Short mmCIF file of C-alpha atoms in Angstrom, two decimals:
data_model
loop_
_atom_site.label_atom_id
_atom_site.label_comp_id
_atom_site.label_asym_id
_atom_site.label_seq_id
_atom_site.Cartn_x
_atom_site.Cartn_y
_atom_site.Cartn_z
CA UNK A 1380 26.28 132.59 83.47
CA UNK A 1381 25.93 136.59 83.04
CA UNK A 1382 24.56 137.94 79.96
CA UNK A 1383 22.19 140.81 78.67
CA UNK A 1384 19.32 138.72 76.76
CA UNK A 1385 16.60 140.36 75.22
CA UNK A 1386 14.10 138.31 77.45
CA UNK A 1387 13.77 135.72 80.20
CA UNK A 1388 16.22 133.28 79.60
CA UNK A 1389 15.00 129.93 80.65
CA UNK A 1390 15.86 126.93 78.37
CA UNK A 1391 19.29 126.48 77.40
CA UNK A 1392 21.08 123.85 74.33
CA UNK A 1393 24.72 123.52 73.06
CA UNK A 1394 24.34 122.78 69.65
CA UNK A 1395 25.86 119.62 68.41
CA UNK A 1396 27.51 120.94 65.23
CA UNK A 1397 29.08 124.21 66.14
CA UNK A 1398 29.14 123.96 70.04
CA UNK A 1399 27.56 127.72 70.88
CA UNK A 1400 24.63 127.83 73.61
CA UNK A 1401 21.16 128.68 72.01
CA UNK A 1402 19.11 130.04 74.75
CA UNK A 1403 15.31 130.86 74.67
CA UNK A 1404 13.03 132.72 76.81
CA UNK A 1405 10.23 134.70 77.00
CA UNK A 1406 8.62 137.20 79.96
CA UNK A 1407 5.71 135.60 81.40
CA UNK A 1408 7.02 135.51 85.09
CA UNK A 1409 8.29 138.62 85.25
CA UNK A 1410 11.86 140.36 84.03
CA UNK A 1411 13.87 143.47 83.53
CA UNK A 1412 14.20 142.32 80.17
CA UNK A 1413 12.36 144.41 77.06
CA UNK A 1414 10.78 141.77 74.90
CA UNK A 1415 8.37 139.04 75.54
CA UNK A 1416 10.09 136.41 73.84
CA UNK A 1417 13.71 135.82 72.44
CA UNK A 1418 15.77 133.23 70.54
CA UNK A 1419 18.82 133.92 71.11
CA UNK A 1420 22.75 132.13 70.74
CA UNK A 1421 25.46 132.45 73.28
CA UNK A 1422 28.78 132.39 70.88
CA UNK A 1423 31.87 131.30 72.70
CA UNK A 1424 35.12 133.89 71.51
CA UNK A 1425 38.04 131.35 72.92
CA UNK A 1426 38.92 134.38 75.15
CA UNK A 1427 39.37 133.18 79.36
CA UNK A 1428 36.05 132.39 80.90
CA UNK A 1429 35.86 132.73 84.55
CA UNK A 1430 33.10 131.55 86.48
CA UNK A 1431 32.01 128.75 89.25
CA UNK A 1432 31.28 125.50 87.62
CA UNK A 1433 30.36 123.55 90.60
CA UNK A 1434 29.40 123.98 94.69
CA UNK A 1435 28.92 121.66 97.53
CA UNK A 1436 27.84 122.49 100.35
CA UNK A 1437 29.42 121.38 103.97
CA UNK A 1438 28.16 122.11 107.96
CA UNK A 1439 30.90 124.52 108.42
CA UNK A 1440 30.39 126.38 104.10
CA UNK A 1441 30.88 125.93 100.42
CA UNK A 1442 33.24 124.27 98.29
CA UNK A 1443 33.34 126.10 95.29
CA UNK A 1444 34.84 124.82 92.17
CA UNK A 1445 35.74 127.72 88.81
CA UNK A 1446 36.74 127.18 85.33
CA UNK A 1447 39.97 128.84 85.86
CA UNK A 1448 42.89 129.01 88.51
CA UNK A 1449 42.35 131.80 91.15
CA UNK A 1450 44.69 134.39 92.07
CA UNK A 1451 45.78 133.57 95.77
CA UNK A 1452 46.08 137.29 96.98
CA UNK A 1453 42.75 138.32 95.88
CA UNK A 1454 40.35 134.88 96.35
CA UNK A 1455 41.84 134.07 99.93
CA UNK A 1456 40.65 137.31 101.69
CA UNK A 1457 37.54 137.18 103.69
CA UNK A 1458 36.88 141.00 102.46
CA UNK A 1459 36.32 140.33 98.87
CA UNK A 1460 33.59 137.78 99.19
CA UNK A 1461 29.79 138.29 99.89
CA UNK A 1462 26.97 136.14 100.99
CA UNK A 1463 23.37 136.90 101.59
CA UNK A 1464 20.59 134.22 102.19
CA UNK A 1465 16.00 134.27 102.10
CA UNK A 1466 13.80 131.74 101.62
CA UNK A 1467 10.49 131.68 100.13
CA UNK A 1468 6.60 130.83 101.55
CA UNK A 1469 5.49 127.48 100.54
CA UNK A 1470 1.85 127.91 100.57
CA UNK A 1471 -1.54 128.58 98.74
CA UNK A 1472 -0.40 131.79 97.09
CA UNK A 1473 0.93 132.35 93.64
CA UNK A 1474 4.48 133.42 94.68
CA UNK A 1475 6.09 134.58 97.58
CA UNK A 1476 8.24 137.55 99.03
CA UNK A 1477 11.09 137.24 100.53
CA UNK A 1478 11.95 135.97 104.05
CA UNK A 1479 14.74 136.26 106.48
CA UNK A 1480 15.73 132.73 107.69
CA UNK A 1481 16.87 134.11 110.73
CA UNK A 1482 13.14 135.79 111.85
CA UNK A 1483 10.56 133.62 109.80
CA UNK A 1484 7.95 136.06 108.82
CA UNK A 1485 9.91 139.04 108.63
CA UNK A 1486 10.21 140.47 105.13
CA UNK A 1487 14.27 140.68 103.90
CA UNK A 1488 17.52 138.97 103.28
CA UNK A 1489 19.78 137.57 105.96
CA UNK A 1490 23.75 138.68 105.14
CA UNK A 1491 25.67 135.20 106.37
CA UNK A 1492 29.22 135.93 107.42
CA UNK A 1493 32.36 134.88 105.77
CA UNK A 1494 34.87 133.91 108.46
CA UNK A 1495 37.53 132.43 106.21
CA UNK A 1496 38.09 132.05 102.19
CA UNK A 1497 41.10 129.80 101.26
CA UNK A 1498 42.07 128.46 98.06
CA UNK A 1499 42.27 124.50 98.66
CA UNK A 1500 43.73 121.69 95.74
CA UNK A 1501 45.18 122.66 92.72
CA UNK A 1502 44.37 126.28 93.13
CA UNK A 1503 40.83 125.70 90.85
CA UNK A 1504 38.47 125.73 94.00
CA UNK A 1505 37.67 127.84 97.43
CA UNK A 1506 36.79 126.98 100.59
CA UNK A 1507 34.36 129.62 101.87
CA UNK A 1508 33.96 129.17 105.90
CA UNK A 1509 30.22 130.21 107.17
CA UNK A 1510 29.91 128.69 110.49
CA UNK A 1511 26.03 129.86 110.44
CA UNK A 1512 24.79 128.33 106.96
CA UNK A 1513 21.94 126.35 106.85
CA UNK A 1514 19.54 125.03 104.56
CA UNK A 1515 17.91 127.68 102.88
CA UNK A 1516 15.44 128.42 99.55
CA UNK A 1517 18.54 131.13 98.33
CA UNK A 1518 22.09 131.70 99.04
CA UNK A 1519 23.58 134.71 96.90
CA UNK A 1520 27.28 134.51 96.62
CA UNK A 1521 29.55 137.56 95.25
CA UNK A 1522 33.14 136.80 94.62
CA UNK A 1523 36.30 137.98 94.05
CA UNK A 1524 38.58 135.30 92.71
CA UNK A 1525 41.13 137.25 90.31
CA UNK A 1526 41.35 140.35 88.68
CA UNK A 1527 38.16 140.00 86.63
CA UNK A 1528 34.38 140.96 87.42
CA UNK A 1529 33.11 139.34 90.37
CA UNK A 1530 31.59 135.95 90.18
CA UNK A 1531 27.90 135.75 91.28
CA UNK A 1532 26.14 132.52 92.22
CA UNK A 1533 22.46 131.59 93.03
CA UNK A 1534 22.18 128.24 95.01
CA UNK A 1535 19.53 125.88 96.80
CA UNK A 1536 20.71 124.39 100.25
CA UNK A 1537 18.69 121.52 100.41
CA UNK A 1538 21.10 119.62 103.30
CA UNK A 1539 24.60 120.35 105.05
CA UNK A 1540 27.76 117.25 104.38
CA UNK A 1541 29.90 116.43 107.22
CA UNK A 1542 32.49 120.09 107.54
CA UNK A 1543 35.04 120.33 105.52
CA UNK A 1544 38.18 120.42 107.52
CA UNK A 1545 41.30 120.16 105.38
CA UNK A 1546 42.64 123.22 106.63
CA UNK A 1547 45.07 123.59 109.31
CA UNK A 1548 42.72 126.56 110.74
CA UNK A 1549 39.25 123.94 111.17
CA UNK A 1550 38.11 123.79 114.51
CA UNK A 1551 35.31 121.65 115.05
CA UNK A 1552 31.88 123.36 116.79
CA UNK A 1553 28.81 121.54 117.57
CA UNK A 1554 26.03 122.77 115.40
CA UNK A 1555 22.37 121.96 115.16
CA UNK A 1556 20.91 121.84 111.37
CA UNK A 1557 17.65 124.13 111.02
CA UNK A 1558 14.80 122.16 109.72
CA UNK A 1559 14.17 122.67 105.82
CA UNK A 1560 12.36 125.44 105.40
CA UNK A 1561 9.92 124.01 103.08
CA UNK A 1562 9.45 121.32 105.57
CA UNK A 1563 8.64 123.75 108.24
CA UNK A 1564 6.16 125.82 105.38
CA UNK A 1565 4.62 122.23 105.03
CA UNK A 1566 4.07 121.27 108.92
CA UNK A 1567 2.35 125.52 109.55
CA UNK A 1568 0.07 124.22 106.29
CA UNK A 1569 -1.02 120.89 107.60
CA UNK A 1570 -1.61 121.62 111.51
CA UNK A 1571 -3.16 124.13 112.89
CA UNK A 1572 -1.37 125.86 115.46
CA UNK A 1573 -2.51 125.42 119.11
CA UNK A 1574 -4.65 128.50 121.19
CA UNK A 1575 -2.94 129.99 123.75
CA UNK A 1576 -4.13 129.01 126.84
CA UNK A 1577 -3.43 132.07 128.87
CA UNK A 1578 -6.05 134.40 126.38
CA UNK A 1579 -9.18 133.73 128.46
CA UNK A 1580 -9.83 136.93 130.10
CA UNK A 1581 -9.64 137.14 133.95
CA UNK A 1582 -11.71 139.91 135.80
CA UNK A 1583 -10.18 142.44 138.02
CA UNK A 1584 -6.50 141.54 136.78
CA UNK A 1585 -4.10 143.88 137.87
CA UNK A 1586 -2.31 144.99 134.65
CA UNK A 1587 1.27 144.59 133.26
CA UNK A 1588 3.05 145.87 130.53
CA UNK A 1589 6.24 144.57 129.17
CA UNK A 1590 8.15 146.13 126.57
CA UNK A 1591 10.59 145.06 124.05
CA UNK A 1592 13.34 147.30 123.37
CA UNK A 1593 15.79 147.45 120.79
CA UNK A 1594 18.98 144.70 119.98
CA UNK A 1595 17.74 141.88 121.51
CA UNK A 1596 16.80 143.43 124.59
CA UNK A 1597 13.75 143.78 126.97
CA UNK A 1598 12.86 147.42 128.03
CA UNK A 1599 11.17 145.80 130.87
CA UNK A 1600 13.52 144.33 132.66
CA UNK A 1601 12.23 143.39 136.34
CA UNK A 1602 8.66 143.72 136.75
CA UNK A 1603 7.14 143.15 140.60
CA UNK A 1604 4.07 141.50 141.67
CA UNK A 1605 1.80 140.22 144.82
CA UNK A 1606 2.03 136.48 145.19
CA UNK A 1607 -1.41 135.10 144.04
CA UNK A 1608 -2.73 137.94 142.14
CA UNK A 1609 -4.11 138.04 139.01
CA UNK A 1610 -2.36 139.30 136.10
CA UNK A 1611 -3.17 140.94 132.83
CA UNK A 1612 -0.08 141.20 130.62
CA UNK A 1613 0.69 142.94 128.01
CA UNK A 1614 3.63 142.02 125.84
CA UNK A 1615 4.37 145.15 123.15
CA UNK A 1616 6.89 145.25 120.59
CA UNK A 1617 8.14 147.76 118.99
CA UNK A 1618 11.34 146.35 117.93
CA UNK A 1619 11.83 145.37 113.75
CA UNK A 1620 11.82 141.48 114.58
CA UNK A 1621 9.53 138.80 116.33
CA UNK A 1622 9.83 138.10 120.06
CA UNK A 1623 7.69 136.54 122.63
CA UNK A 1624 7.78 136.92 126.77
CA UNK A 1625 7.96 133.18 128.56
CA UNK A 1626 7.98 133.03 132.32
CA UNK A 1627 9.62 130.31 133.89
CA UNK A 1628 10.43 128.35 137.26
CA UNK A 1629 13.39 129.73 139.32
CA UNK A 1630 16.38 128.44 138.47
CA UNK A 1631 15.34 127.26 134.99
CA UNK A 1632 16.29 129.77 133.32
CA UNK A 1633 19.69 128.03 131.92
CA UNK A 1634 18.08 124.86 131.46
CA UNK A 1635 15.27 125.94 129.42
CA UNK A 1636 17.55 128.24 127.48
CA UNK A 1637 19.34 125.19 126.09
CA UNK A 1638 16.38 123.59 124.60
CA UNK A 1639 15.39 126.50 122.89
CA UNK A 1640 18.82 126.57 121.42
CA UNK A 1641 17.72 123.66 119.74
CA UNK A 1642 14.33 124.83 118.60
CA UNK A 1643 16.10 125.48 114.98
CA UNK A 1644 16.01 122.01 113.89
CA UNK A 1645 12.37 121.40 114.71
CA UNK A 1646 9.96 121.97 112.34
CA UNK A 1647 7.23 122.59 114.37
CA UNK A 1648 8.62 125.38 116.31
CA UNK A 1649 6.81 128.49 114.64
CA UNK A 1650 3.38 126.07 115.16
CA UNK A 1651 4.00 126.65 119.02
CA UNK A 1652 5.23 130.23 118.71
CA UNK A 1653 9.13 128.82 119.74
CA UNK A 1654 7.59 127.86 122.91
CA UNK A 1655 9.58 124.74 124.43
CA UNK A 1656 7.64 121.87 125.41
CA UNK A 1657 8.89 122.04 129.34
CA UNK A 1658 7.47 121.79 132.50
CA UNK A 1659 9.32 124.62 133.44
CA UNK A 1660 7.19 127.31 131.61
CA UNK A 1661 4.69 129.17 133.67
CA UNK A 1662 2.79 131.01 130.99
CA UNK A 1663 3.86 132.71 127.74
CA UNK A 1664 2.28 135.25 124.96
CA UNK A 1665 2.65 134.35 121.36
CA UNK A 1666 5.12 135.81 118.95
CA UNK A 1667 4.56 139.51 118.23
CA UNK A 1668 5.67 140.41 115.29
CA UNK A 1669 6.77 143.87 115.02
CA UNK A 1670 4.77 146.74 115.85
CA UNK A 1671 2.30 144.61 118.11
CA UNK A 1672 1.21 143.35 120.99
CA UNK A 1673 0.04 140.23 122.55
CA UNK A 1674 -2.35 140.06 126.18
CA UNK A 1675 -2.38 136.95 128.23
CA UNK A 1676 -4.32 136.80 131.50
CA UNK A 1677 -2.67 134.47 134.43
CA UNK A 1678 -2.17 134.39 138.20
CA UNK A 1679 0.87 134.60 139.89
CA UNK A 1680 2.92 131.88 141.56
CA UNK A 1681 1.77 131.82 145.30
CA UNK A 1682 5.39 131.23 146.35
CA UNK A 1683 7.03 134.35 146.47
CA UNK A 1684 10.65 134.45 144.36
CA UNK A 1685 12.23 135.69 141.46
CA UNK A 1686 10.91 134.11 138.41
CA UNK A 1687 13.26 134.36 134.63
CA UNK A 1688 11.55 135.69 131.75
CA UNK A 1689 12.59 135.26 128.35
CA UNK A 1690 12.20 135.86 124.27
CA UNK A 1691 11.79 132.08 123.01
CA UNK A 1692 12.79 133.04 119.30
CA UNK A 1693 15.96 131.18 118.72
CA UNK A 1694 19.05 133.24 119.31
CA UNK A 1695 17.60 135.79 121.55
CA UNK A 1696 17.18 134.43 125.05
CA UNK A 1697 21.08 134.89 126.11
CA UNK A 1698 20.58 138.56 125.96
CA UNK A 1699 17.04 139.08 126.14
CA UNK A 1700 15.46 138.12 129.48
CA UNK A 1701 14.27 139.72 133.02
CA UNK A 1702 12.54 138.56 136.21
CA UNK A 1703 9.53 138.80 137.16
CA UNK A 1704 9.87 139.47 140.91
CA UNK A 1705 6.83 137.55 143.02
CA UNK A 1706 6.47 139.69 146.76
#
C-alpha cells in the first residue's frame, strides 16, 4: 500500500468500529521518513482503489490478483510491466547489501524479463510470463494495469508451483529450480569450502596467462603448450562478474557443460567454486571475482591434443570457453 507516513510504518490495525487502518512506526532501522516515531490512521475516501491484493507464484511467473478490473489494452502489453530481483547475505553480520542472484557475490539487482502479460479470468488478475524466475530474497514488480499510477509490489519467492499454462501461447520448457538462496547462505556458513588442489607451487613452471574478456567471453582463447611440462597459470579477470578457467578431457566439453547447467539447483555449488564433481576435469582455478586473479600450478597432459577450457559459473560456459592446445 503507498503512502507518505511521517515514519517507518511497520504495524498495521483496521479498527473495529469505524473500519480505517491505524498504522504505527517509528525509525530505528533506517527510513527516508522525518520523525522517529508516528501514530498515524489510513482513512478510506470510498473513491476506486487500485492495487494487487494477492500473488502466486508458478515455474514459468506470477499470478497476480488486484482490487479492481484491468484495462485490457494497457495490462496485456509486455512494455508496461517491470521486474527486478536481489537477494540478501544470510550470515553473521547485522544486515546485508544487495546481491545479484544471477552472480552470487556481486553487488546489484538482477532485471528478470517479462516475455508475456495477459489478463486471465474475469479480467481481476494477470498472468506475468518470466521463464527465468526463481526463488529469490526480493522480486520488485512495477505495473501498469489501467490508467492510474503504476502498481508496485515487494515479494518473497520462497518455491516455484507447477507453470501456469492456461493460455493458448504456454509452451512447456524444462527448467531446473535454483536452490534457496538462504539455503545456499546456510550450507557456505556451515562447511568450509575445500583448498584448491592445484595452489601448491611447482618450480621452474613455465608460465600462462589467461584472460577474461568482456560478455561472457575469454580473451584467451587457444593457449599452446609442450606435452608434460609444467605449468603456472594465471587466470585474470577484468570483467564486472565472477568466472573461473576449468580444463577438461577432449571431447568432454559438451558433456561436462550439461552438468554445470544444473549446478543452479545445488546448494553447494559456490562451496566448490561451480566446479562439477567429474572425472573429466583436469585442473581448475577458483572463482575470481572481478578485478582479480587466481594462480594454479599443474603439469600438462602427456598425450598431446586439444583440451576444452571453460567458465564453470552457471550460464557462461556456452559462450565462454577455449582450448588449451597440448604439442
Amino acid at each position: 500500500m503507498p503512502g507518505d507516513f511521517a515514519s517507518g510504518p511497520h504495524r498495521g490495525r483496521f479498527h473495529p468500529l469505524d473500519g480505517q487502518l491505524y498504522v504505527t512506526g517509528m525509525a530505528g532501522w533506517g527510513t527516508y521518513t522525518h520523525e522517529d516515531g508516528a501514530f498515524e490512521r489510513v482513512r478510506y475516501s470510498g473513491g476506486r482503489v487500485q492495487l494487487p491484493v494477492a500473488f502466486h507464484v508458478h515455474e514459468n511467473g506470477v499470478m497476480l490478483r488486484f482490487s479492481q478490473p484491468l484495462d485490457t489494452k494497457i495490462a496485456n502489453q509486455v512494455a508496461n510491466q517491470f521486474a527486478q530481483v536481489w537477494n540478501y547475505r544470510f550470515s553473521g553480520a547485522y544486515g546485508s547489501a544487495e546481491y545479484a542472484p544471477s552472480h552470487p557475490g556481486l553487488v546489484g539487482h538482477d532485471r528478470l524479463s517479462i516475455t508475456g502479460s495477459k489478463i486471465v479470468g474475469d479480467g481481476r488478475s494477470l498472468f506475468l510470463e518470466m521463464p527465468d524466475l526463481q526463488p529469490v530474497n526480493q522480486l520488485h514488480l512495477r505495473l501498469r494495469v489501467d490508467a492510474g499510477k503504476p502498481c508496485e509490489l515487494f515479494a518473497t519467492v520462497h518455491a516455484l508451483d507447477k507453470p501456469f499454462a492456461d493460455f493458448p501461447e504456454y509452451r512447456p520448457v524444462a527448467k531446473s529450480v535454483a536452490a534457496h538462496p538462504l539455503l545456499a547462505d546456510m550450507v557456505t556458513l556451515s562447511k568450509a569450502a575445500p583448498q584448491n588442489p592445484w595452489r601448491v607451487a611447482i618450480a621452474d613452471a613455465q608460465p600462462v596467462t589467461i584472460e577474461a574478456g568482456k560478455n561472457l567471453t575469454f580473451a584467451t582463447r587457444t593457449v599452446a603448450v609442450p606435452a608434460g611440462k609444467s605449468i603456472k597459470l594465471t587466470f585474470t579477470n577484468p570483467d564486472v562478474v565472477p568466472h573461473n578457467w576449468v580444463l577438461l578431457k577432449p571431447g568432454s566439453l559438451l558433456r561436462v557443460g550439461e552438468t554445470v547447467n544444473r549446478l543452479v539447483a545445488d546448494p553447494e555449488a559456490a562451496l566448490r567454486q561451480y566446479v562439477p564433481p567429474s572425472d573429466d576435469v583436469v585442473a581448475y582455478t577458483d572463482i575470481a571475482p572481478p578485478g582479480e586473479k587466481f594462480t594454479i600450478y599443474f603439469r600438462a597432459p602427456e598425450m598431446p591434443g586439444r583440451y576444452p577450457f571453460l567458465c564453470s559459473f552457471p550460464g557462461h560456459w556456452m559462450v565462454m570457453n577455449g582450448q588449451l592446445i597440448v604439442e
